[in-house]
mmCIF file of C-alpha atoms and ligand atoms in Angstrom:
data_model
loop_
_atom_site.group_PDB
_atom_site.id
_atom_site.type_symbol
_atom_site.label_atom_id
_atom_site.label_comp_id
_atom_site.label_asym_id
_atom_site.label_seq_id
_atom_site.Cartn_x
_atom_site.Cartn_y
_atom_site.Cartn_z
ATOM 1 C CA MET A 1 -27.237 -47.351 -24.775
ATOM 2 C CA LYS A 2 -23.428 -46.632 -25.965
ATOM 3 C CA VAL A 3 -22.937 -42.967 -25.581
ATOM 4 C CA ASN A 4 -20.406 -41.612 -27.734
ATOM 5 C CA SER A 5 -20.004 -37.416 -28.515
ATOM 6 C CA THR A 6 -22.787 -37.676 -30.749
ATOM 7 C CA SER A 7 -25.849 -39.664 -29.089
ATOM 8 C CA ALA A 8 -24.702 -37.932 -25.726
ATOM 9 C CA ARG A 9 -25.805 -34.651 -27.805
ATOM 10 C CA PRO A 10 -29.098 -33.403 -26.841
ATOM 11 C CA PRO A 11 -31.768 -32.249 -29.136
ATOM 12 C CA PRO A 12 -31.553 -27.895 -29.835
ATOM 13 C CA ARG A 13 -35.316 -28.168 -28.101
ATOM 14 C CA ILE A 14 -35.090 -24.319 -27.085
ATOM 15 C CA LEU A 15 -35.738 -24.251 -31.511
ATOM 16 C CA ARG A 16 -38.761 -26.111 -31.269
ATOM 17 C CA GLN A 17 -39.834 -23.860 -28.659
ATOM 18 C CA THR A 18 -39.228 -20.811 -30.809
ATOM 19 C CA ARG A 19 -40.462 -22.190 -33.628
ATOM 20 C CA GLN A 20 -43.780 -21.964 -32.051
ATOM 21 C CA PRO A 21 -45.581 -18.669 -31.837
ATOM 22 C CA VAL A 22 -44.471 -18.302 -28.089
ATOM 23 C CA ASP A 23 -44.153 -14.638 -26.558
ATOM 24 C CA ARG A 24 -41.047 -13.439 -26.904
ATOM 25 C CA PRO A 25 -40.253 -10.338 -26.513
ATOM 26 C CA PHE A 26 -37.392 -10.766 -29.379
ATOM 27 C CA ASP A 27 -37.755 -11.906 -32.594
ATOM 28 C CA THR A 28 -33.847 -13.028 -33.093
ATOM 29 C CA PHE A 29 -32.198 -15.029 -29.940
ATOM 30 C CA MET A 30 -28.384 -14.767 -29.982
ATOM 31 C CA VAL A 31 -26.317 -17.045 -27.935
ATOM 32 C CA LEU A 32 -22.936 -16.557 -26.555
ATOM 33 C CA ILE A 33 -22.772 -18.952 -23.865
ATOM 34 C CA GLU A 34 -20.374 -21.897 -24.239
ATOM 35 C CA GLU A 35 -22.618 -24.309 -22.955
ATOM 36 C CA ASN A 36 -25.477 -23.064 -23.948
ATOM 37 C CA ARG A 37 -24.457 -22.829 -27.707
ATOM 38 C CA ARG A 38 -23.357 -26.853 -27.201
ATOM 39 C CA TYR A 39 -26.733 -27.613 -25.715
ATOM 40 C CA LEU A 40 -28.690 -25.976 -28.860
ATOM 41 C CA SER A 41 -26.671 -26.670 -31.299
ATOM 42 C CA GLY A 42 -24.061 -29.811 -30.912
ATOM 43 C CA PHE A 43 -20.910 -27.642 -31.514
ATOM 44 C CA THR A 44 -18.468 -28.330 -29.064
ATOM 45 C CA GLY A 45 -15.867 -25.681 -29.686
ATOM 46 C CA GLN A 46 -14.533 -24.156 -26.577
ATOM 47 C CA ASP A 47 -14.166 -20.323 -26.010
ATOM 48 C CA GLY A 48 -10.948 -20.191 -24.212
ATOM 49 C CA HIS A 49 -9.965 -17.315 -22.326
ATOM 50 C CA PHE A 50 -13.096 -15.140 -21.064
ATOM 51 C CA ASP A 51 -13.031 -12.432 -24.054
ATOM 52 C CA GLU A 52 -12.867 -15.033 -26.473
ATOM 53 C CA SER A 53 -15.214 -16.650 -28.247
ATOM 54 C CA ALA A 54 -15.755 -20.073 -30.686
ATOM 55 C CA GLY A 55 -19.023 -18.994 -31.901
ATOM 56 C CA MET A 56 -22.619 -17.846 -31.580
ATOM 57 C CA LEU A 57 -25.873 -18.697 -32.409
ATOM 58 C CA PHE A 58 -28.540 -16.781 -33.929
ATOM 59 C CA ILE A 59 -31.948 -18.225 -33.672
ATOM 60 C CA THR A 60 -35.433 -17.091 -35.277
ATOM 61 C CA GLU A 61 -38.674 -18.439 -35.697
ATOM 62 C CA HIS A 62 -37.620 -19.738 -39.190
ATOM 63 C CA ARG A 63 -33.532 -20.040 -39.486
ATOM 64 C CA GLN A 64 -30.957 -20.804 -37.194
ATOM 65 C CA LEU A 65 -27.299 -19.873 -37.837
ATOM 66 C CA LEU A 66 -24.321 -20.976 -36.088
ATOM 67 C CA VAL A 67 -21.275 -17.797 -36.650
ATOM 68 C CA THR A 68 -17.836 -18.436 -36.120
ATOM 69 C CA ASP A 69 -14.597 -17.871 -37.472
ATOM 70 C CA SER A 70 -12.276 -20.126 -40.368
ATOM 71 C CA ARG A 71 -10.511 -22.103 -36.791
ATOM 72 C CA TYR A 72 -13.478 -23.984 -36.401
ATOM 73 C CA GLU A 73 -15.567 -24.305 -39.834
ATOM 74 C CA LEU A 74 -15.144 -27.347 -40.281
ATOM 75 C CA GLN A 75 -16.104 -28.573 -36.922
ATOM 76 C CA ALA A 76 -18.774 -26.477 -36.977
ATOM 77 C CA ARG A 77 -20.017 -28.331 -40.069
ATOM 78 C CA THR A 78 -20.140 -31.470 -38.809
ATOM 79 C CA GLU A 79 -21.148 -31.274 -35.245
ATOM 80 C CA ALA A 80 -24.126 -28.968 -35.852
ATOM 81 C CA PRO A 81 -26.050 -30.125 -39.337
ATOM 82 C CA GLU A 82 -29.097 -28.784 -38.258
ATOM 83 C CA PHE A 83 -27.465 -24.821 -38.390
ATOM 84 C CA GLU A 84 -26.707 -22.555 -41.470
ATOM 85 C CA ILE A 85 -22.778 -22.308 -40.712
ATOM 86 C CA LEU A 86 -21.858 -18.686 -41.667
ATOM 87 C CA CYS A 87 -17.709 -17.539 -41.173
ATOM 88 C CA TYR A 88 -17.043 -13.997 -40.493
ATOM 89 C CA LYS A 89 -13.693 -12.847 -41.873
ATOM 90 C CA ASN A 90 -13.530 -9.243 -40.932
ATOM 91 C CA ASP A 91 -14.623 -7.476 -37.912
ATOM 92 C CA LEU A 92 -17.728 -9.238 -35.952
ATOM 93 C CA ALA A 93 -19.238 -6.050 -35.016
ATOM 94 C CA SER A 94 -19.618 -5.260 -38.865
ATOM 95 C CA SER A 95 -20.232 -8.830 -39.954
ATOM 96 C CA LEU A 96 -23.078 -9.037 -37.062
ATOM 97 C CA CYS A 97 -24.851 -6.376 -38.812
ATOM 98 C CA ASP A 98 -24.690 -8.007 -42.173
ATOM 99 C CA ILE A 99 -26.106 -10.536 -40.236
ATOM 100 C CA LEU A 100 -28.972 -8.809 -38.540
ATOM 101 C CA GLU A 101 -30.148 -7.228 -41.110
ATOM 102 C CA ASP A 102 -30.679 -10.183 -43.383
ATOM 103 C CA LEU A 103 -32.353 -12.263 -40.396
ATOM 104 C CA LYS A 104 -35.102 -8.766 -40.598
ATOM 105 C CA THR A 105 -33.928 -8.548 -36.836
ATOM 106 C CA LYS A 106 -36.245 -5.827 -34.759
ATOM 107 C CA ARG A 107 -35.351 -6.905 -31.454
ATOM 108 C CA LEU A 108 -32.431 -9.050 -30.253
ATOM 109 C CA GLY A 109 -32.251 -10.780 -27.441
ATOM 110 C CA PHE A 110 -28.677 -11.548 -25.951
ATOM 111 C CA GLU A 111 -27.681 -13.385 -22.660
ATOM 112 C CA ALA A 112 -26.869 -10.269 -20.581
ATOM 113 C CA ALA A 113 -24.455 -12.745 -18.231
ATOM 114 C CA ARG A 114 -22.429 -13.294 -21.143
ATOM 115 C CA LEU A 115 -21.987 -9.938 -23.681
ATOM 116 C CA SER A 116 -20.041 -7.919 -22.232
ATOM 117 C CA PHE A 117 -19.893 -4.146 -21.844
ATOM 118 C CA ARG A 118 -17.484 -3.336 -24.416
ATOM 119 C CA ASN A 119 -18.847 -5.499 -27.197
ATOM 120 C CA HIS A 120 -22.361 -4.367 -26.113
ATOM 121 C CA GLN A 121 -21.214 -0.825 -27.400
ATOM 122 C CA ARG A 122 -19.364 -2.066 -30.281
ATOM 123 C CA LEU A 123 -22.521 -3.629 -31.690
ATOM 124 C CA GLN A 124 -24.704 -0.903 -30.590
ATOM 125 C CA GLU A 125 -22.122 1.491 -32.415
ATOM 126 C CA GLN A 126 -21.970 -0.316 -35.975
ATOM 127 C CA LEU A 127 -26.234 -0.340 -35.561
ATOM 128 C CA ASN A 128 -26.266 3.289 -35.467
ATOM 129 C CA LYS A 129 -23.722 3.893 -38.189
ATOM 130 C CA ARG A 130 -25.891 1.725 -40.152
ATOM 131 C CA GLY A 131 -29.106 3.110 -39.350
ATOM 132 C CA LEU A 132 -30.107 -0.257 -38.454
ATOM 133 C CA LYS A 133 -32.611 0.220 -35.693
ATOM 134 C CA ILE A 134 -32.970 -2.571 -33.052
ATOM 135 C CA THR A 135 -33.840 -2.996 -29.816
ATOM 136 C CA MET A 136 -31.066 -5.212 -27.834
ATOM 137 C CA VAL A 137 -33.084 -6.940 -25.361
ATOM 138 C CA PRO A 138 -31.389 -8.387 -22.380
ATOM 139 C CA THR A 139 -32.224 -12.301 -21.146
ATOM 140 C CA GLU A 140 -31.347 -14.226 -18.430
ATOM 141 C CA ASN A 141 -31.244 -18.268 -17.811
ATOM 142 C CA LEU A 142 -33.331 -19.068 -21.039
ATOM 143 C CA VAL A 143 -31.115 -21.653 -22.001
ATOM 144 C CA GLU A 144 -30.022 -22.716 -17.948
ATOM 145 C CA THR A 145 -33.455 -23.620 -17.485
ATOM 146 C CA LEU A 146 -34.041 -26.172 -19.766
ATOM 147 C CA ARG A 147 -30.417 -27.486 -19.378
ATOM 148 C CA ALA A 148 -31.717 -27.959 -15.608
ATOM 149 C CA VAL A 149 -33.803 -30.521 -16.808
ATOM 150 C CA LYS A 150 -32.139 -33.468 -18.541
ATOM 151 C CA ASP A 151 -33.116 -36.454 -20.876
ATOM 152 C CA PRO A 152 -32.516 -39.981 -20.774
ATOM 153 C CA HIS A 153 -29.047 -39.196 -22.831
ATOM 154 C CA GLU A 154 -27.785 -36.567 -20.305
ATOM 155 C CA LEU A 155 -28.515 -38.851 -17.585
ATOM 156 C CA ASP A 156 -26.870 -41.586 -18.887
ATOM 157 C CA ALA A 157 -24.063 -39.263 -19.952
ATOM 158 C CA ILE A 158 -23.677 -38.195 -16.409
ATOM 159 C CA ARG A 159 -23.989 -41.716 -15.027
ATOM 160 C CA ARG A 160 -21.391 -42.172 -16.737
ATOM 161 C CA SER A 161 -19.099 -39.859 -15.957
ATOM 162 C CA LEU A 162 -19.427 -40.449 -12.336
ATOM 163 C CA ALA A 163 -18.943 -43.947 -12.569
ATOM 164 C CA LEU A 164 -15.516 -43.105 -14.363
ATOM 165 C CA SER A 165 -15.061 -41.094 -11.405
ATOM 166 C CA GLU A 166 -15.923 -43.243 -8.981
ATOM 167 C CA SER A 167 -13.876 -46.238 -10.287
ATOM 168 C CA VAL A 168 -10.357 -43.852 -10.222
ATOM 169 C CA PHE A 169 -11.116 -43.090 -6.772
ATOM 170 C CA ASP A 170 -11.523 -46.730 -5.336
ATOM 171 C CA ARG A 171 -8.367 -47.540 -7.039
ATOM 172 C CA PHE A 172 -6.879 -44.096 -5.312
ATOM 173 C CA ARG A 173 -8.123 -44.602 -2.133
ATOM 174 C CA VAL A 174 -5.698 -47.843 -1.455
ATOM 175 C CA LYS A 175 -2.977 -46.619 -2.466
ATOM 176 C CA LEU A 176 -3.365 -43.316 0.126
ATOM 177 C CA ARG A 177 -0.605 -43.552 2.928
ATOM 178 C CA PRO A 178 0.963 -41.193 5.279
ATOM 179 C CA GLY A 179 3.911 -38.885 3.829
ATOM 180 C CA LEU A 180 2.307 -38.585 0.192
ATOM 181 C CA THR A 181 2.023 -34.626 -0.450
ATOM 182 C CA GLU A 182 -1.516 -32.910 -1.220
ATOM 183 C CA LYS A 183 0.070 -32.343 -4.611
ATOM 184 C CA ALA A 184 0.963 -35.851 -5.510
ATOM 185 C CA LEU A 185 -2.007 -37.105 -4.754
ATOM 186 C CA ALA A 186 -3.989 -34.222 -6.385
ATOM 187 C CA TRP A 187 -1.692 -35.277 -9.683
ATOM 188 C CA THR A 188 -2.412 -39.063 -9.059
ATOM 189 C CA LEU A 189 -6.023 -38.105 -9.186
ATOM 190 C CA GLU A 190 -6.106 -35.964 -11.878
ATOM 191 C CA LYS A 191 -3.833 -38.542 -14.090
ATOM 192 C CA GLY A 192 -6.049 -41.361 -13.120
ATOM 193 C CA LEU A 193 -8.994 -39.703 -14.781
ATOM 194 C CA ARG A 194 -7.310 -39.226 -17.684
ATOM 195 C CA GLU A 195 -6.041 -42.390 -18.438
ATOM 196 C CA ALA A 196 -9.426 -43.647 -17.302
ATOM 197 C CA GLY A 197 -10.267 -42.057 -20.815
ATOM 198 C CA ALA A 198 -12.304 -38.609 -18.950
ATOM 199 C CA ASP A 199 -12.386 -35.771 -21.675
ATOM 200 C CA SER A 200 -10.691 -33.603 -19.367
ATOM 201 C CA LEU A 201 -11.351 -32.925 -15.799
ATOM 202 C CA ALA A 202 -14.206 -31.223 -14.467
ATOM 203 C CA PHE A 203 -12.184 -29.124 -12.313
ATOM 204 C CA PRO A 204 -9.008 -28.953 -10.899
ATOM 205 C CA PRO A 205 -9.215 -31.494 -8.126
ATOM 206 C CA ILE A 206 -9.234 -30.565 -4.197
ATOM 207 C CA VAL A 207 -6.866 -32.181 -1.891
ATOM 208 C CA ALA A 208 -7.318 -30.839 1.444
ATOM 209 C CA THR A 209 -5.569 -32.069 4.296
ATOM 210 C CA GLY A 210 -5.678 -31.793 8.206
ATOM 211 C CA PRO A 211 -5.865 -27.671 8.262
ATOM 212 C CA ASN A 212 -6.094 -27.191 5.204
ATOM 213 C CA ALA A 213 -9.475 -29.541 4.746
ATOM 214 C CA ALA A 214 -11.050 -26.105 6.765
ATOM 215 C CA MET A 215 -10.812 -24.266 3.447
ATOM 216 C CA PRO A 216 -13.957 -25.779 1.274
ATOM 217 C CA HIS A 217 -11.954 -24.539 -2.079
ATOM 218 C CA ALA A 218 -8.370 -25.548 -0.998
ATOM 219 C CA VAL A 219 -5.569 -25.203 -3.705
ATOM 220 C CA PRO A 220 -3.234 -28.906 -3.268
ATOM 221 C CA THR A 221 -0.175 -27.973 -1.509
ATOM 222 C CA GLU A 222 2.965 -29.329 -0.198
ATOM 223 C CA ARG A 223 1.910 -30.304 2.768
ATOM 224 C CA VAL A 224 2.742 -34.216 3.481
ATOM 225 C CA VAL A 225 -0.573 -36.187 4.821
ATOM 226 C CA SER A 226 -0.663 -37.997 8.788
ATOM 227 C CA GLU A 227 -2.640 -40.462 10.651
ATOM 228 C CA SER A 228 -5.657 -39.548 12.007
ATOM 229 C CA GLU A 229 -6.502 -35.984 10.698
ATOM 230 C CA PRO A 230 -9.174 -35.208 8.113
ATOM 231 C CA LEU A 231 -8.715 -35.508 3.866
ATOM 232 C CA LEU A 232 -11.092 -33.877 1.993
ATOM 233 C CA PHE A 233 -11.489 -34.874 -1.635
ATOM 234 C CA ASP A 234 -13.740 -33.373 -4.266
ATOM 235 C CA TRP A 235 -13.160 -34.152 -8.142
ATOM 236 C CA GLY A 236 -14.968 -34.766 -10.905
ATOM 237 C CA ALA A 237 -14.267 -36.107 -14.961
ATOM 238 C CA ARG A 238 -15.870 -34.959 -17.831
ATOM 239 C CA LEU A 239 -16.964 -37.186 -20.191
ATOM 240 C CA ASN A 240 -18.599 -37.067 -23.583
ATOM 241 C CA GLY A 241 -19.272 -33.282 -22.750
ATOM 242 C CA TYR A 242 -21.250 -34.281 -19.157
ATOM 243 C CA CYS A 243 -19.660 -33.397 -15.703
ATOM 244 C CA SER A 244 -19.669 -35.175 -12.565
ATOM 245 C CA ASP A 245 -18.252 -33.832 -9.206
ATOM 246 C CA ILE A 246 -17.885 -35.836 -5.746
ATOM 247 C CA SER A 247 -16.201 -35.385 -2.708
ATOM 248 C CA ARG A 248 -15.016 -37.981 0.053
ATOM 249 C CA THR A 249 -13.320 -37.061 3.316
ATOM 250 C CA LEU A 250 -11.623 -40.034 4.802
ATOM 251 C CA VAL A 251 -8.930 -40.885 7.758
ATOM 252 C CA LEU A 252 -5.865 -42.820 7.921
ATOM 253 C CA GLY A 253 -5.722 -44.941 10.617
ATOM 254 C CA THR A 254 -8.059 -43.924 13.511
ATOM 255 C CA PRO A 255 -9.868 -40.552 13.730
ATOM 256 C CA ASP A 256 -10.246 -38.550 16.499
ATOM 257 C CA ALA A 257 -13.597 -37.700 18.526
ATOM 258 C CA THR A 258 -14.489 -34.505 16.352
ATOM 259 C CA PHE A 259 -13.718 -36.499 12.973
ATOM 260 C CA ALA A 260 -16.249 -39.112 14.335
ATOM 261 C CA ALA A 261 -19.251 -36.462 15.555
ATOM 262 C CA VAL A 262 -18.787 -33.928 12.655
ATOM 263 C CA TYR A 263 -18.680 -36.993 9.706
ATOM 264 C CA GLN A 264 -22.220 -38.457 11.591
ATOM 265 C CA VAL A 265 -23.564 -34.855 11.471
ATOM 266 C CA VAL A 266 -22.453 -33.771 7.777
ATOM 267 C CA ARG A 267 -23.491 -37.553 6.796
ATOM 268 C CA ASP A 268 -27.024 -37.502 8.521
ATOM 269 C CA ALA A 269 -27.800 -33.652 7.119
ATOM 270 C CA GLN A 270 -27.113 -35.363 3.570
ATOM 271 C CA GLN A 271 -29.340 -38.216 3.853
ATOM 272 C CA MET A 272 -31.896 -35.664 5.311
ATOM 273 C CA ALA A 273 -31.749 -33.281 2.366
ATOM 274 C CA ILE A 274 -31.616 -36.466 -0.446
ATOM 275 C CA ASP A 275 -34.678 -37.855 1.645
ATOM 276 C CA ALA A 276 -36.880 -33.905 1.305
ATOM 277 C CA ILE A 277 -35.878 -34.008 -2.623
ATOM 278 C CA LYS A 278 -38.711 -34.778 -4.647
ATOM 279 C CA PRO A 279 -40.725 -32.805 -7.379
ATOM 280 C CA GLY A 280 -42.271 -29.886 -6.111
ATOM 281 C CA VAL A 281 -40.439 -28.917 -3.558
ATOM 282 C CA THR A 282 -38.046 -26.091 -3.394
ATOM 283 C CA THR A 283 -34.511 -25.840 -3.416
ATOM 284 C CA ARG A 284 -34.161 -23.544 -0.488
ATOM 285 C CA ASP A 285 -36.212 -25.898 1.408
ATOM 286 C CA VAL A 286 -33.836 -28.997 0.767
ATOM 287 C CA ASP A 287 -31.033 -26.471 1.481
ATOM 288 C CA LYS A 288 -32.862 -25.480 4.962
ATOM 289 C CA ILE A 289 -33.301 -29.399 6.295
ATOM 290 C CA ALA A 290 -29.852 -29.585 5.936
ATOM 291 C CA ARG A 291 -28.494 -26.628 7.281
ATOM 292 C CA ASP A 292 -31.065 -26.635 10.181
ATOM 293 C CA HIS A 293 -29.742 -29.709 11.163
ATOM 294 C CA ILE A 294 -26.154 -28.516 11.407
ATOM 295 C CA ALA A 295 -26.777 -25.806 13.424
ATOM 296 C CA SER A 296 -29.032 -27.948 15.352
ATOM 297 C CA LYS A 297 -25.741 -29.751 16.478
ATOM 298 C CA GLY A 298 -24.099 -25.993 17.340
ATOM 299 C CA PHE A 299 -21.960 -26.312 13.278
ATOM 300 C CA GLY A 300 -24.540 -23.320 11.860
ATOM 301 C CA GLU A 301 -21.338 -21.181 11.517
ATOM 302 C CA ARG A 302 -19.110 -23.979 10.017
ATOM 303 C CA PHE A 303 -21.183 -24.178 7.321
ATOM 304 C CA GLY A 304 -21.058 -21.283 4.868
ATOM 305 C CA HIS A 305 -21.883 -22.825 1.260
ATOM 306 C CA SER A 306 -24.649 -23.848 -0.264
ATOM 307 C CA LEU A 307 -25.929 -27.164 0.009
ATOM 308 C CA GLY A 308 -25.597 -27.972 -3.964
ATOM 309 C CA HIS A 309 -26.088 -26.993 -7.570
ATOM 310 C CA GLY A 310 -26.801 -28.929 -10.484
ATOM 311 C CA VAL A 311 -24.505 -30.819 -12.715
ATOM 312 C CA GLY A 312 -24.518 -31.386 -16.867
ATOM 313 C CA ILE A 313 -22.525 -29.718 -19.810
ATOM 314 C CA ALA A 314 -21.182 -27.253 -16.793
ATOM 315 C CA THR A 315 -19.872 -28.446 -13.859
ATOM 316 C CA HIS A 316 -21.954 -25.758 -11.886
ATOM 317 C CA GLU A 317 -25.397 -24.973 -13.140
ATOM 318 C CA GLY A 318 -29.115 -25.009 -12.144
ATOM 319 C CA PRO A 319 -31.109 -25.847 -10.196
ATOM 320 C CA HIS A 320 -29.308 -24.206 -6.824
ATOM 321 C CA LEU A 321 -29.494 -25.422 -3.889
ATOM 322 C CA SER A 322 -29.082 -22.874 -1.773
ATOM 323 C CA PRO A 323 -30.834 -20.102 0.731
ATOM 324 C CA LEU A 324 -30.625 -17.307 -1.874
ATOM 325 C CA ARG A 325 -31.900 -18.713 -4.710
ATOM 326 C CA SER A 326 -35.165 -20.759 -5.295
ATOM 327 C CA THR A 327 -36.325 -23.256 -7.856
ATOM 328 C CA THR A 328 -38.775 -25.428 -7.335
ATOM 329 C CA LEU A 329 -37.484 -29.470 -8.367
ATOM 330 C CA GLU A 330 -39.258 -30.920 -11.453
ATOM 331 C CA ILE A 331 -38.206 -34.692 -12.750
ATOM 332 C CA GLY A 332 -35.026 -34.744 -14.885
ATOM 333 C CA MET A 333 -33.113 -32.683 -12.774
ATOM 334 C CA VAL A 334 -29.250 -33.775 -11.862
ATOM 335 C CA THR A 335 -27.825 -31.795 -8.392
ATOM 336 C CA THR A 336 -25.208 -32.507 -5.774
ATOM 337 C CA VAL A 337 -26.175 -32.842 -1.970
ATOM 338 C CA GLU A 338 -22.847 -31.834 -0.870
ATOM 339 C CA PRO A 339 -23.405 -30.198 3.247
ATOM 340 C CA GLY A 340 -19.999 -29.771 5.050
ATOM 341 C CA ILE A 341 -18.316 -28.717 8.381
ATOM 342 C CA TYR A 342 -15.193 -26.574 8.419
ATOM 343 C CA ILE A 343 -13.212 -25.890 11.365
ATOM 344 C CA PRO A 344 -10.095 -23.571 11.243
ATOM 345 C CA GLY A 345 -7.016 -24.902 12.741
ATOM 346 C CA TRP A 346 -8.666 -28.200 12.555
ATOM 347 C CA GLY A 347 -10.121 -29.533 9.388
ATOM 348 C CA GLY A 348 -13.298 -29.791 7.359
ATOM 349 C CA VAL A 349 -15.591 -32.656 6.313
ATOM 350 C CA ARG A 350 -17.727 -32.627 3.086
ATOM 351 C CA LEU A 351 -19.772 -35.142 1.442
ATOM 352 C CA GLU A 352 -21.147 -34.774 -2.032
ATOM 353 C CA ASN A 353 -22.992 -37.254 -3.769
ATOM 354 C CA MET A 354 -25.124 -36.785 -7.002
ATOM 355 C CA VAL A 355 -28.762 -36.702 -7.222
ATOM 356 C CA ALA A 356 -31.772 -37.255 -9.894
ATOM 357 C CA VAL A 357 -35.172 -36.059 -9.490
ATOM 358 C CA THR A 358 -37.548 -38.561 -10.262
ATOM 359 C CA GLU A 359 -41.244 -39.182 -10.021
ATOM 360 C CA ASN A 360 -40.411 -41.167 -6.108
ATOM 361 C CA GLY A 361 -37.762 -38.793 -4.966
ATOM 362 C CA ALA A 362 -33.875 -38.450 -5.320
ATOM 363 C CA VAL A 363 -32.269 -41.073 -7.081
ATOM 364 C CA VAL A 364 -28.816 -41.229 -5.664
ATOM 365 C CA LEU A 365 -26.566 -41.630 -8.615
ATOM 366 C CA ASN A 366 -23.566 -42.796 -6.942
ATOM 367 C CA ARG A 367 -22.460 -46.455 -6.284
ATOM 368 C CA SER A 368 -19.518 -45.691 -3.775
ATOM 369 C CA PRO A 369 -20.743 -45.500 -0.097
ATOM 370 C CA VAL A 370 -20.464 -42.593 1.534
HETATM 371 ZN ZN1 LIG B 1 -20.030 -29.306 -5.969
#
């Protein structure tokens, strides 16, 4: 099926849910998080800086509003035809009071992770000034939980995004030579993604070589690449609004004994985790399988980050394959599986694939071999 920005847009599923008589502790749901707003409405406006906003949704049992400003009006009308579009002109907090009054809101659900303390205060002050008795109800992960399970359109969009990222790397890796710098390599990768049609990068590419590869989130430097040292790459595209995320670790010339041993442990840990993924299993258990294997080979202290994360409209979203959080895997979830071993002074190895959870277990979405 052809995917363009319209067909890749997921349907606003929460609306159908909120229209049913469900037991929610609020009658109006205010959506501020950019990815959630896009997911529910199709509106692709971007917030920019953390204290800026391209718009917000208000969802009640009977109405759905997208509130934005003049910069986004035309875009909002085109992209979110199922929403009433309202443009605020003056003070946002006082406009919000008008809207909430119109919606007859008594209990306002808001995303606690996004509404700043300052804006919460301002809104509360305005409500008090107007004598509006509205209870503010903090919520968490309502839309994120829906986003974690992908529909076939979304899966298709993710596959295409990943295919683009992989094809760019296939062309990139044959050009790898000693003497190039990390920064130059990162730029080649970045340029390749854009030239291949990515909307944007999913995140700035990581190119970490030699000892720098001991830092899981190293920033590319002027370091020059040599033979026989680990070269760690972590990159991804955003295409039709959906992200991909992949890591590979390579060596030019002959790898040293450490590389061969470490690589094998990471690869086995990844495979064991992928084999364990199926509906009904918890993310913590999957993480533990990889972590225990790495620990059993003596590298327990060298794997600090979580095993993986969901990927979709955001590069990092639910489910989280981590010892700290546990989610039960469901059909349609997409997650990375990215164990790593990092040894200060030497370097590191991380291998990252993306998998989809199906009835029969994990299906690896990557086409290139690890
Ligand atoms: Zn990742």
